[in-house]
mmCIF file of C-alpha atoms in Angstrom:
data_model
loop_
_atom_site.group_PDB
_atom_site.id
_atom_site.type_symbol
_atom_site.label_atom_id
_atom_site.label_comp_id
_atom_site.label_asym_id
_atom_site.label_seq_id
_atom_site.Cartn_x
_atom_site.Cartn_y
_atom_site.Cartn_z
ATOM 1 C CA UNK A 73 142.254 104.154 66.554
ATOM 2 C CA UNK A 74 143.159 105.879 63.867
ATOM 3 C CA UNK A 75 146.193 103.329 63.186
ATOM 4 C CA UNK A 76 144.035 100.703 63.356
ATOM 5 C CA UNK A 77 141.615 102.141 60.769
ATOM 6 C CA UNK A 78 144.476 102.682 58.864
ATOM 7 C CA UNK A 79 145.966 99.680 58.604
ATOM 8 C CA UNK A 80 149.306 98.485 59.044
ATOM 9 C CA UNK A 81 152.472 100.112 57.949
ATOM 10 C CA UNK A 82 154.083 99.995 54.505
ATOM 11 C CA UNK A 83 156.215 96.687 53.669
ATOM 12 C CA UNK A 84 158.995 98.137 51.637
ATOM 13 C CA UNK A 85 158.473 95.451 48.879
ATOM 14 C CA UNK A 86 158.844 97.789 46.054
ATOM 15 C CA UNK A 87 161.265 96.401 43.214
ATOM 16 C CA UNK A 88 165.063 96.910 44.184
ATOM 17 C CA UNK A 89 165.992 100.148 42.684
ATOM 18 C CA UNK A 90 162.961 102.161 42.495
ATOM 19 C CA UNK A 91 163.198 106.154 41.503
ATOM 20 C CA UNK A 92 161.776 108.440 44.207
ATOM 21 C CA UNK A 93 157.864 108.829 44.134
ATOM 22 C CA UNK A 94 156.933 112.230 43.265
ATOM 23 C CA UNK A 95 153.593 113.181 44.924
ATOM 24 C CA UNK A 96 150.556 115.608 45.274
ATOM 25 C CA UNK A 97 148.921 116.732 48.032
ATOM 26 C CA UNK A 98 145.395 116.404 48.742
ATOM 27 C CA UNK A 99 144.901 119.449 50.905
ATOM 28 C CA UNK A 100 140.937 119.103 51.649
ATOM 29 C CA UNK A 101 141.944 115.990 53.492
ATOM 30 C CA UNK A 102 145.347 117.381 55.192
ATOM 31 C CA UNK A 103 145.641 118.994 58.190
ATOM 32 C CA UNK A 104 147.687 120.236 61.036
ATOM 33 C CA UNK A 105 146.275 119.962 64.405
ATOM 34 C CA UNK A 106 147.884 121.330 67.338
ATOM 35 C CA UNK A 107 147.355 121.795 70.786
ATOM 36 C CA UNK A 108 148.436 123.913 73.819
ATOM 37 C CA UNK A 109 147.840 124.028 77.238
ATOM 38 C CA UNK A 110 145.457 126.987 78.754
ATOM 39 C CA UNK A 111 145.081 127.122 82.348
ATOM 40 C CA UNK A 112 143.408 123.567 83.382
ATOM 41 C CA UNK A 113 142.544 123.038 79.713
ATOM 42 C CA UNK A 114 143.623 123.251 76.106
ATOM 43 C CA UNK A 115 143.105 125.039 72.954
ATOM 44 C CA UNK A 116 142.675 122.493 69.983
ATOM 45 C CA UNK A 117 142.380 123.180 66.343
ATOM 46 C CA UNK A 118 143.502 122.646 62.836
ATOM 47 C CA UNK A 119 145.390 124.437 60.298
ATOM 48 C CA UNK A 120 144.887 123.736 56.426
ATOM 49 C CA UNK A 121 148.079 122.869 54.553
ATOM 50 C CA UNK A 122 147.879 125.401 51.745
ATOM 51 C CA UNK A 123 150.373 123.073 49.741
ATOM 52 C CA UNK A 124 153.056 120.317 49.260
ATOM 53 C CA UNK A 125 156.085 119.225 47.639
ATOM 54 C CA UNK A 126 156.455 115.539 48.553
ATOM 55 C CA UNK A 127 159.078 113.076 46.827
ATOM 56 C CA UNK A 128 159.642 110.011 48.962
ATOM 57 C CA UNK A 129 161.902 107.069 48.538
ATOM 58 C CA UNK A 130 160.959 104.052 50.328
ATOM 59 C CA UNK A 131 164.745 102.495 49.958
ATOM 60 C CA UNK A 132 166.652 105.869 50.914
ATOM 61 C CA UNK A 133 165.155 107.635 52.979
ATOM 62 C CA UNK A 134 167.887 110.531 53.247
ATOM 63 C CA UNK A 135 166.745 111.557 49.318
ATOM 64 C CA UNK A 136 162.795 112.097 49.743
ATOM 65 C CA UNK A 137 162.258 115.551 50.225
ATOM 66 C CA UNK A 138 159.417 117.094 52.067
ATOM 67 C CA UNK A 139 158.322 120.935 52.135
ATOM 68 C CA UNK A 140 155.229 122.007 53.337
ATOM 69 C CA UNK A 141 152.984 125.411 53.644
ATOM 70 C CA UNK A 142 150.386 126.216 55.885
ATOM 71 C CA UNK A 143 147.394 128.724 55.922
ATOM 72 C CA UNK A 144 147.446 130.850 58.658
ATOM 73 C CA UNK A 145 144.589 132.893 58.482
ATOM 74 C CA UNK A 146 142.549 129.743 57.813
ATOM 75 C CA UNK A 147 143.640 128.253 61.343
ATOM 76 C CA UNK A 148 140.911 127.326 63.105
ATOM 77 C CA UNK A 149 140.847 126.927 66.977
ATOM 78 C CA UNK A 150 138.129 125.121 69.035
ATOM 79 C CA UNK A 151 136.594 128.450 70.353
ATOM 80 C CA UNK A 152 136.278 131.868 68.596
ATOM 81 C CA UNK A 153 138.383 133.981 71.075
ATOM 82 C CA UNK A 154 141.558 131.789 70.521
ATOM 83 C CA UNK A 155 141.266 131.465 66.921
ATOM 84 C CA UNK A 156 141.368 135.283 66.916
ATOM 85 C CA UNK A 157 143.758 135.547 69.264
ATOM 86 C CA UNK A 158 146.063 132.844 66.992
ATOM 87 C CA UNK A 159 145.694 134.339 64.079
ATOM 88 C CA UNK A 160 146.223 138.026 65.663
ATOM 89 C CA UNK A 161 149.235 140.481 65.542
ATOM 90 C CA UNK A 162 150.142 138.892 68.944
ATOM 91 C CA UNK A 163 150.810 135.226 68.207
ATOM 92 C CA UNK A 164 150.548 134.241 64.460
ATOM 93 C CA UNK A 165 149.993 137.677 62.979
ATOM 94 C CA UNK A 166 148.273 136.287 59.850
ATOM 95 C CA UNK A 167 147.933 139.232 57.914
ATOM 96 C CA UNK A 168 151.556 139.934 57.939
ATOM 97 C CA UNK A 169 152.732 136.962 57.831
ATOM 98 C CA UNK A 170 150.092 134.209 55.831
ATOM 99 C CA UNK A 171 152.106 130.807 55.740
ATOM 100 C CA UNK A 172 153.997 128.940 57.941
ATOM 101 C CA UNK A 173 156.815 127.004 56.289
ATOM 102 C CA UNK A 174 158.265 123.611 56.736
ATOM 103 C CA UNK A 175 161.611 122.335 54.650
ATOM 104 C CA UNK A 176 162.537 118.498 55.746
ATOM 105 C CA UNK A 177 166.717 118.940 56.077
ATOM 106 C CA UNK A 178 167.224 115.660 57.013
ATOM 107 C CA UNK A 179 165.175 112.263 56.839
ATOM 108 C CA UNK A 180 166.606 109.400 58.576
ATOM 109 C CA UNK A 181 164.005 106.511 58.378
ATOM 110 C CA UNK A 182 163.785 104.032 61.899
ATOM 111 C CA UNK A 183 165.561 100.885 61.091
ATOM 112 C CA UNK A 184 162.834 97.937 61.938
ATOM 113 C CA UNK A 185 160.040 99.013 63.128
ATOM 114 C CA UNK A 186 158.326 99.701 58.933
ATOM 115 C CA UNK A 187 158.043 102.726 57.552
ATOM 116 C CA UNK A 188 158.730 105.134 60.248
ATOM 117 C CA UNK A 189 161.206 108.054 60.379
ATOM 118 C CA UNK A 190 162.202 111.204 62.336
ATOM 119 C CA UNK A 191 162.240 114.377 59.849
ATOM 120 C CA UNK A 192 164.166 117.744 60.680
ATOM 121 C CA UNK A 193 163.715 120.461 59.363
ATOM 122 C CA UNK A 194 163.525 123.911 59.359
ATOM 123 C CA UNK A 195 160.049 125.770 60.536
ATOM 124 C CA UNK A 196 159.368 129.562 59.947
ATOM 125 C CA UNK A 197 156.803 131.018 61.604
ATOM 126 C CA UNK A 198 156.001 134.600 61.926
ATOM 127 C CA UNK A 199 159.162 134.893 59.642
ATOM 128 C CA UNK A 200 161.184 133.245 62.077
ATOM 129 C CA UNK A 201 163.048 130.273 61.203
ATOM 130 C CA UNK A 202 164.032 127.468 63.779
ATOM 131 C CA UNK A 203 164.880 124.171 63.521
ATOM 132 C CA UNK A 204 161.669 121.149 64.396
ATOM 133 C CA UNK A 205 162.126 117.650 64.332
ATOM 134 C CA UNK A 206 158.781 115.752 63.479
ATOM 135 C CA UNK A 207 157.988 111.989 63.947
ATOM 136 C CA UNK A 208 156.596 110.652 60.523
ATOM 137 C CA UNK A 209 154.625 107.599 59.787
ATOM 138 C CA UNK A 210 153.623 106.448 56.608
ATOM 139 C CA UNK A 211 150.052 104.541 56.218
ATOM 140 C CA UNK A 212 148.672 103.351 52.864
ATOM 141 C CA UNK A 213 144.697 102.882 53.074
ATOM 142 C CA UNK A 214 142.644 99.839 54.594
ATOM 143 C CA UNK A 215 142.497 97.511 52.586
ATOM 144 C CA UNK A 216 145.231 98.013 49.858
ATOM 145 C CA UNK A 217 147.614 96.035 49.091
ATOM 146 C CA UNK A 218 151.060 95.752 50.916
ATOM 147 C CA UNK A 219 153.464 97.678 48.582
ATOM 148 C CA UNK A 220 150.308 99.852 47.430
ATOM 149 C CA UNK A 221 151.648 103.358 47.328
ATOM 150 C CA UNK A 222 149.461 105.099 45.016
ATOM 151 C CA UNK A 223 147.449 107.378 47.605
ATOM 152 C CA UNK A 224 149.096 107.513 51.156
ATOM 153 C CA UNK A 225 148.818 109.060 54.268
ATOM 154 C CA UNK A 226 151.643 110.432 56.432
ATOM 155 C CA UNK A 227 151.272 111.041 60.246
ATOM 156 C CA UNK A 228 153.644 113.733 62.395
ATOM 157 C CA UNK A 229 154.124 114.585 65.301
ATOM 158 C CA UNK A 230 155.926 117.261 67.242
ATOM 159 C CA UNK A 231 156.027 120.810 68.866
ATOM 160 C CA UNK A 232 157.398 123.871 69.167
ATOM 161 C CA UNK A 233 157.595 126.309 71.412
ATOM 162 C CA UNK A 234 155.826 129.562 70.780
ATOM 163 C CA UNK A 235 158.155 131.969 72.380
ATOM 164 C CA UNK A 236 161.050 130.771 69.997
ATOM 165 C CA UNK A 237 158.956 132.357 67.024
ATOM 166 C CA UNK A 238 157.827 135.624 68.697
ATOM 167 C CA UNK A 239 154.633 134.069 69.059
ATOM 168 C CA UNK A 240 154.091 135.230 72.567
ATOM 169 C CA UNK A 241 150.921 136.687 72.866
ATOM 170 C CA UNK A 242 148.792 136.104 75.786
ATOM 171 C CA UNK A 243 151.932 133.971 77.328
ATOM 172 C CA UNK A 244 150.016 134.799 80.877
ATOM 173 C CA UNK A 245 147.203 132.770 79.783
ATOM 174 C CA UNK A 246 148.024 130.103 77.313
ATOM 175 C CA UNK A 247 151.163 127.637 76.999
ATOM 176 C CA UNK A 248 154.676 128.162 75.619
ATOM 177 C CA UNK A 249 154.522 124.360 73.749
ATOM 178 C CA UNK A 250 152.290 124.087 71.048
ATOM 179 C CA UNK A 251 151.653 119.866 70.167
ATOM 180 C CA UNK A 252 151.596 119.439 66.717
ATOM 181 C CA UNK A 253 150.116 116.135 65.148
ATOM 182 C CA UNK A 254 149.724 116.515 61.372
ATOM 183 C CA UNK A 255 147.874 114.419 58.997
ATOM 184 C CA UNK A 256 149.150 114.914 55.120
ATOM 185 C CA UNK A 257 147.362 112.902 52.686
ATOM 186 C CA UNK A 258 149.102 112.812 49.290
ATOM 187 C CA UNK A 259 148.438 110.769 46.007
ATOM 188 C CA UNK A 260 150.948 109.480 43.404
ATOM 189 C CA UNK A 261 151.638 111.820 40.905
ATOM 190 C CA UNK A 262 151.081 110.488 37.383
ATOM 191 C CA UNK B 93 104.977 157.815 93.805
ATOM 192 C CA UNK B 94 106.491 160.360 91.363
ATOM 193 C CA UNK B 95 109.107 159.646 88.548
ATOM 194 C CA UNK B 96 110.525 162.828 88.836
ATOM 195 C CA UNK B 97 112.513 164.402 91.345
ATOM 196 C CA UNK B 98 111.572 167.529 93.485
ATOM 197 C CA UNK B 99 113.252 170.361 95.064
ATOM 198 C CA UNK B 100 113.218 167.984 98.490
ATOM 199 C CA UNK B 101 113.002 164.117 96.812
ATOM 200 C CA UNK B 102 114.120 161.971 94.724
ATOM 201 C CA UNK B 103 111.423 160.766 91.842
ATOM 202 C CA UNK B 104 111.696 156.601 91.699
ATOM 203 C CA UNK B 105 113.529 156.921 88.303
ATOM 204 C CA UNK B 106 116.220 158.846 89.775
ATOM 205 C CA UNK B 107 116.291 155.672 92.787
ATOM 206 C CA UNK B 108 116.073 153.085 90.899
ATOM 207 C CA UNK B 109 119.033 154.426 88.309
ATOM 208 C CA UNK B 110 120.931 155.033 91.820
ATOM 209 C CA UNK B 111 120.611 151.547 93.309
ATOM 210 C CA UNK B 112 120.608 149.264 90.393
ATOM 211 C CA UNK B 113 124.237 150.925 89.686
ATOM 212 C CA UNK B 114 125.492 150.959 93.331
ATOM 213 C CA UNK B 115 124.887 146.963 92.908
ATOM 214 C CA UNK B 116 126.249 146.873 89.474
ATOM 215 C CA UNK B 117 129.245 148.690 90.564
ATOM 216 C CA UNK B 118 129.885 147.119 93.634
ATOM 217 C CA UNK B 119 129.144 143.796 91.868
ATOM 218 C CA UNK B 120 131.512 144.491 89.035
ATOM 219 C CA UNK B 121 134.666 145.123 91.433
ATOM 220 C CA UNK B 122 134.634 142.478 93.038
ATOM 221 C CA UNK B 123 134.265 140.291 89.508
ATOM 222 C CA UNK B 124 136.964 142.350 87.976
ATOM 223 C CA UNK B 125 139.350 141.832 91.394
ATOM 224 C CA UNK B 126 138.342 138.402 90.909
ATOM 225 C CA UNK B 127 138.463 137.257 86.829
ATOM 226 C CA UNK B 128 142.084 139.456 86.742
ATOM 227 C CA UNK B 129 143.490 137.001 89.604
ATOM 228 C CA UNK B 130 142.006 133.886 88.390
ATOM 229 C CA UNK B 131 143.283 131.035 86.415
ATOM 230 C CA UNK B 132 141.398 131.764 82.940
ATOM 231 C CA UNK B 133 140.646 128.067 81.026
ATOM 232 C CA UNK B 134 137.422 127.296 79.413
ATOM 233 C CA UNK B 135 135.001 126.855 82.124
ATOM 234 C CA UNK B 136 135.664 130.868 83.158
ATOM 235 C CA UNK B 137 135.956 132.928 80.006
ATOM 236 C CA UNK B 138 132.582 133.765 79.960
ATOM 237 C CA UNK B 139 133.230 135.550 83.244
ATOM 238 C CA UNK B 140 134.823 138.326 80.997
ATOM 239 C CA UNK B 141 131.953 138.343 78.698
ATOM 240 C CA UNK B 142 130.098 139.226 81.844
ATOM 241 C CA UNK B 143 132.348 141.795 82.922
ATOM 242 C CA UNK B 144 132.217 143.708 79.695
ATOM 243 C CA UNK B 145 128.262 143.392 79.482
ATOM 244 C CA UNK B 146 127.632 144.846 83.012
ATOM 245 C CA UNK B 147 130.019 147.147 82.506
ATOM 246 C CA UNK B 148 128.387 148.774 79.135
ATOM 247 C CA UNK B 149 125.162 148.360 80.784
ATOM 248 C CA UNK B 150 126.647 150.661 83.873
ATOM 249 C CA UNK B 151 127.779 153.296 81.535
ATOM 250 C CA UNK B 152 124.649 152.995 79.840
ATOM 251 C CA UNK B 153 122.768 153.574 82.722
ATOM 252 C CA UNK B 154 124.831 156.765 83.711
ATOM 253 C CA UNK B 155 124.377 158.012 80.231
ATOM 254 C CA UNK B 156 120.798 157.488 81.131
ATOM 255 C CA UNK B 157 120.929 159.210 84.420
ATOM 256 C CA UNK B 158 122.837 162.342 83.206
ATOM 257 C CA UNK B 159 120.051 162.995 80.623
ATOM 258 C CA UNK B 160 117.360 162.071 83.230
ATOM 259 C CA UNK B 161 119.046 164.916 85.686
ATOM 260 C CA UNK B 162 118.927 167.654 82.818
ATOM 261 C CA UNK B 163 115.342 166.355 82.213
ATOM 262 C CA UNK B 164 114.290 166.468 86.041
ATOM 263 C CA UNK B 165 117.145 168.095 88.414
ATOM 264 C CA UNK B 166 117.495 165.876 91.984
ATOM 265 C CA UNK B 167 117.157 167.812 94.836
ATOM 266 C CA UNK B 168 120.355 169.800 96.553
ATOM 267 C CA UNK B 169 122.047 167.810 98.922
ATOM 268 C CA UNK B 170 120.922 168.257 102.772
ATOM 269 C CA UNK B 171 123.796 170.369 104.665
ATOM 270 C CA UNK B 172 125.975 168.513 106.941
ATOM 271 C CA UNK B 173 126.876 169.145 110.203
ATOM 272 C CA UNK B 174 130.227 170.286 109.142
ATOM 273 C CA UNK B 175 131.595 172.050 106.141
ATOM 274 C CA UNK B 176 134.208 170.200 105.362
ATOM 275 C CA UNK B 177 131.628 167.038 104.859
ATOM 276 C CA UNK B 178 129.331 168.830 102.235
ATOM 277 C CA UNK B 179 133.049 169.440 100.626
ATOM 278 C CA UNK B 180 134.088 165.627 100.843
ATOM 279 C CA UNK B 181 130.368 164.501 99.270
ATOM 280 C CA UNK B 182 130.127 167.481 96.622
ATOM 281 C CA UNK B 183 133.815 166.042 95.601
ATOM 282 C CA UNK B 184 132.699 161.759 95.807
ATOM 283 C CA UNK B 185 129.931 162.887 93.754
ATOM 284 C CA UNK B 186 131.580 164.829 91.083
ATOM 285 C CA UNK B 187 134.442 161.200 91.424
ATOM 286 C CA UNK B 188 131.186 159.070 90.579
ATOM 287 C CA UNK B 189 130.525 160.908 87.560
ATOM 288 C CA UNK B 190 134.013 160.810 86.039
ATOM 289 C CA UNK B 191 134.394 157.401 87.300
ATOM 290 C CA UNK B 192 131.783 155.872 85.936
ATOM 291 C CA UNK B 193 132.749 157.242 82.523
ATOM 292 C CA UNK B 194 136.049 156.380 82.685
ATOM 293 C CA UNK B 195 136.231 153.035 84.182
ATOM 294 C CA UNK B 196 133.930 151.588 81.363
ATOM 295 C CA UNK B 197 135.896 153.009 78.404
ATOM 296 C CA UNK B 198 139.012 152.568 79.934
ATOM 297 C CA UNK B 199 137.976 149.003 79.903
ATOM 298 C CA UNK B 200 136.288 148.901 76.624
ATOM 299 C CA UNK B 201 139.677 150.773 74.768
ATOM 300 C CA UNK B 202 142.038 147.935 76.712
ATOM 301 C CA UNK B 203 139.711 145.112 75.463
ATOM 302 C CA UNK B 204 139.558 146.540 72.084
ATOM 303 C CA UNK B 205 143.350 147.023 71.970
ATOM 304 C CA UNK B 206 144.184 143.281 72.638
ATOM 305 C CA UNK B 207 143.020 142.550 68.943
ATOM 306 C CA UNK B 208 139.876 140.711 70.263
ATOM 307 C CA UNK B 209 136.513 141.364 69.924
ATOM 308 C CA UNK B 210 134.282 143.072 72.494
ATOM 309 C CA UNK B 211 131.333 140.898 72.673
ATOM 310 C CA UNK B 212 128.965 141.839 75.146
ATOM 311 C CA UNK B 213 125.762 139.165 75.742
ATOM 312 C CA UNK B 214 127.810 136.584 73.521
ATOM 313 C CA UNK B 215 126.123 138.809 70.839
ATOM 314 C CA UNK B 216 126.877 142.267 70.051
ATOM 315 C CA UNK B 217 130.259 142.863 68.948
ATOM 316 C CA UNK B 218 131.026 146.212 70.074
ATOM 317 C CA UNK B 219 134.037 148.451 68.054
ATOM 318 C CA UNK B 220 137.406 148.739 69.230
ATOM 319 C CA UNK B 221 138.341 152.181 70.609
ATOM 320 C CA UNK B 222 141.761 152.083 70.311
ATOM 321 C CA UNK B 223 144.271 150.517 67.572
ATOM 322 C CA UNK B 224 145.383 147.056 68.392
ATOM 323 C CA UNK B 225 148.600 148.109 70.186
ATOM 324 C CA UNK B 226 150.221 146.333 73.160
ATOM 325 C CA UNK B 227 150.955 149.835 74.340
ATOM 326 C CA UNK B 228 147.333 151.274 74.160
ATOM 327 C CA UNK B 229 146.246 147.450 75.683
ATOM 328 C CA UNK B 230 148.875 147.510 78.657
ATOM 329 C CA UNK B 231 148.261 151.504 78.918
ATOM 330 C CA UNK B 232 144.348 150.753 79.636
ATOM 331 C CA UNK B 233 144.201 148.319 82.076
ATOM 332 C CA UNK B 234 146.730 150.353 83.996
ATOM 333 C CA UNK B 235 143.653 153.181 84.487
ATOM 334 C CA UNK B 236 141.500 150.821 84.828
ATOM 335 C CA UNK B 237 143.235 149.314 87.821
ATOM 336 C CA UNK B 238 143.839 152.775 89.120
ATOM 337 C CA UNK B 239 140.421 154.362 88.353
ATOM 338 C CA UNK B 240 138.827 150.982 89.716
ATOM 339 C CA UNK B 241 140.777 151.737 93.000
ATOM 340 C CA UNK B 242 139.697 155.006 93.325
ATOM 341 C CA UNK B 243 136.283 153.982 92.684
ATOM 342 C CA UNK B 244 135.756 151.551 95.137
ATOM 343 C CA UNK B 245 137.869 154.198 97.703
ATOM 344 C CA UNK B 246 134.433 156.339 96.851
ATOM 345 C CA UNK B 247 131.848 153.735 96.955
ATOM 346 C CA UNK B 248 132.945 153.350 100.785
ATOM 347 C CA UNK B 249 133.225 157.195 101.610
ATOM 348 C CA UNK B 250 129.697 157.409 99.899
ATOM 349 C CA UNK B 251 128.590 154.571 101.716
ATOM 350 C CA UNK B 252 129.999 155.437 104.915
ATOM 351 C CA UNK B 253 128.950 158.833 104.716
ATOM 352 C CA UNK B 254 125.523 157.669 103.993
ATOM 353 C CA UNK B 255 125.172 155.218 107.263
ATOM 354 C CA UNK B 256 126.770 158.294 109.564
ATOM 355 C CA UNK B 257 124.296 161.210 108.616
ATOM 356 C CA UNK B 258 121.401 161.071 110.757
ATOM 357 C CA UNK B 259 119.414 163.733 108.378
ATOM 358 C CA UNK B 260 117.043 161.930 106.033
ATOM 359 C CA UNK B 261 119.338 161.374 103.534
ATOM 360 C CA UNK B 262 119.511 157.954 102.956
ATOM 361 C CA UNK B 263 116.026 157.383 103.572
ATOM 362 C CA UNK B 264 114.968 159.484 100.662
ATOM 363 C CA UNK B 265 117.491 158.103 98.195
ATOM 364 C CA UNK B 266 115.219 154.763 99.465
ATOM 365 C CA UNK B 267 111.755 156.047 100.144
ATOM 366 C CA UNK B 268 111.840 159.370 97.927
#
């Protein structure tokens, strides 16, 4: 659904040798959703990405460079109990440590299939670092044209485990693998 | 039908203190056996909710009833046939009393020391007695296992010695 709202992929039809795009986040409109399993159900909710350094290069992907900062304490599960519990000295331990960090190491766009890619990276969360690969897509809005790149939006997805962080808390009752699925919208810088 | 108790009855306050916790209490082990074995998702949190409400509203109601008692003694309890069953009921009746102190807080201080709120009646948050610590957490619902175990070990000495005594007893925890 949300693909189709969003229209179809970016056509790299940019001119030939094109400097990488420096961008800015809009962080009202980003989020990071994740889920994870608890007993026959799940806990859903969203963190806010605090901020953004984006600089993408539609030709090589290798040089775009992506690092990203969460707000813990903002994190918001789908009940009152779990966001507590998340943002708690047992799992996330907000007010010790506030952000969770992302650093892309390595972006190595999908040959053929538009303007897909796999980013690793490094993750640090409750201080702890640990390598994450994420699956990125990169939409432009409906309706713009092809080759439009002035205000896009970039789709992840991918997980982590909780116990590789420390994040263990309540590990009787709620899932090792948290889902991720992050929406980043970002706008050309001038 | 008096409120207050005599030198040979019980008063109805007194009664109705006494049987409204003997179902709360029997009531609340078998939720706790059950909500600590279960498989917790969304459709059975509120089962703890429950548990911590009754449970406040138990220790409430013995708070009530040891006030109640220095306000209007109950009677002595009627000799048994045998001494060393006045000994075994003085001592399940002195249990009751600590138990039903410490079961509740031990509960309260464990839930408190996970780092969540203690919401009773999806309302009242109550405050934590005990510093979010796994330690103090782990260290709580250890006595409250035990204590619980012990508790229900007196509820069926109490009960049993109740059904065996052919003396008026229970019929005047019932009738006054």
């Amino acid at each position: 659904m949300f693909r189709a709202i969003l229209a179809l992929v970016l056509i790299l039809a940019a001119p030939a040798v094109a400097a990488p795009l420096v961008y800015t986040l809009d962080a009202e409109d980003s989020r990071v959703g994740f889920k994870v399993p608890f007993g026959p159900d799940q806990i859903t909710g969203a963190m806010p990405v605090r901020s953004a350094e984006i600089t993408l290069d539609f030709e090589r992907a290798a040089r775009s460079k992506v690092s990203v900062s969460l707000d813990v304490a903002r994190a918001r599960a789908n009940f009152p109990f779990a966001t507590q519990a998340m943002t708690g000295p047992k799992v996330l331990d907000a007010a010790n440590h506030p952000t969770i960090t992302f650093v892309a190491t390595e972006i190595i766009a999908i040959q053929g299939v538009g303007a897909k890619a796999r980013m690793a990276g490094d993750i640090t969360i409750r201080g702890v670092t640990r390598p994450v690969v994420l699956d990125a897509e990169v939409f432009r809005p409906q309706g713009s044209a092809e080759g439009e790149r002035g205000r896009l939006s970039v789709y992840m997805t991918g997980a982590v485990a909780r116990s590789d962080f420390g994040a263990t808390g309540w590990s009787d009752l709620v899932g090792d693998e948290v889902t991720l699925d992050i929406l980043v919208r970002i706008d050309l810088a001038e | 039908m008096s409120a207050l108790n005599t030198e040979s009855s019980f008063g109805w306050v007194t009664r109705a203190i006494h049987w409204a916790m003997a179902l709360g209490v029997i009531a609340m082990l078998g939720l706790g056996s059950y909500i600590a074995r279960m498989e917790v998702g969304m459709s059975n949190l509120w089962l703890f909710g429950l548990h911590k409400s009754i449970g406040v509203v138990l220790l409430a109601l013995l708070i009530l009833r040891l006030i109640w008692h220095l306000a209007s003694p109950p009677p002595r309890s009627l000799p048994a046939d045998t001494p060393w069953k006045d000994s075994a009921a003085r001592w399940v009746h002195r249990s009751f009393y600590v138990l039903l102190i410490a079961v509740p807080l031990s509960g309260w201080v464990g839930s408190g020391a996970s780092g969540l709120d203690v919401v009773i009646f999806e309302r009242f948050t109550l405050p934590p007695l005990a510093p979010t610590s796994e330690a103090w957490e782990s260290s709580a619902f250890a006595v409250h296992f035990v204590l619980t175990k012990l508790l229900a070990l007196c509820v069926v000495l109490h009960v049993a010695g109740a059904l065996t005594r052919r003396d008026g007893t229970l019929r005047r925890m019932v009738r006054g």
